[in-house]
Amino acid sequence: MEEISNLVVFLLEWLDQFDAKTLVSAAAVLAAGFAMIAGIGPGIGQGYAAGKGAEAVGRNQNNTSNITLVMLLGSAVAETSGIFSLVVSLILLYANPLVGVEGAAIVIAASVLGAGLSMIAGIGPGIGQGYAAGKGAERVGQRPKYQSIVVRTMLLGQAVGQTTGIYALVVALILLFANPLIG
C-alpha cells in the first residue's frame, strides 16, 4: 500500500512541474482519444444491421428497397452515440473552455479527462441500436406488410436505448461547461 501512495505522490509532484495550460491541453488530447472509443459501439451495431439487411435481401429480393430503407434508417440512429463522441472530441481539441481556466490544474485536467472518458458509455447504445436495426430489417424482409409497425417499434426501442449515450453527453458537457468543482 505504501508503494502505491509513494507512486501517487511522485505522480502528483511530477505533474506539478507543468503549467496549468500545458497540463489541461495534454489531458484534452488524451480525452479526445478516449471519447472516440465509443465509435466501437456504432461500428459493431451498424455491421450487425448491415449483415441482417443483407441476409433479409437474400431471402426476399422483391422487398430489397424496403429492407434497405429500414436497415439504413436504423443504422443512422445507431450512429448517434458516435456523433456525440465526435462532437465532444472536437470541443476538447478546438474549443476547450477549460484551457486557461484558473484553479487547481489537477482538478481541471481531471475534469477534461472525465469528459472524454464519460463518452465511452456510447458503446452500449451503438451496439443495442444496431441490433434493433438489424432485427427490424430482418423482420421487414419476412413480413413486408408490417413495415410501418416494425419501424415505429424499432425507433421507439432505439430512442430508449440511447438514454445512456445522452447521459454520457450531459456529463461531458457539465464537466466542460458547468463544472461545479471549478470555482
PDB file of C-alpha atoms in Angstrom, residues 4-16:
ATOM      1  CA  ILE A   4       1.022   2.944  -4.251  1.00  0.00           C
ATOM      2  CA  SER A   5       0.889   6.011  -2.041  1.00  0.00           C
ATOM      3  CA  ASN A   6       4.503   6.830  -2.948  1.00  0.00           C
ATOM      4  CA  LEU A   7       3.681   6.423  -6.630  1.00  0.00           C
ATOM      5  CA  VAL A   8       0.697   8.766  -6.326  1.00  0.00           C
ATOM      6  CA  VAL A   9       2.817  11.380  -4.523  1.00  0.00           C
ATOM      7  CA  PHE A  10       5.536  11.055  -7.170  1.00  0.00           C
ATOM      8  CA  LEU A  11       2.981  11.398  -9.988  1.00  0.00           C
ATOM      9  CA  LEU A  12       1.364  14.473  -8.428  1.00  0.00           C
ATOM     10  CA  GLU A  13       4.751  16.117  -7.860  1.00  0.00           C
ATOM     11  CA  TRP A  14       5.756  15.324 -11.440  1.00  0.00           C
ATOM     12  CA  LEU A  15       2.522  16.796 -12.824  1.00  0.00           C
ATOM     13  CA  ASP A  16       3.015  19.903 -10.673  1.00  0.00           C
TER      14      ASP A  16
END
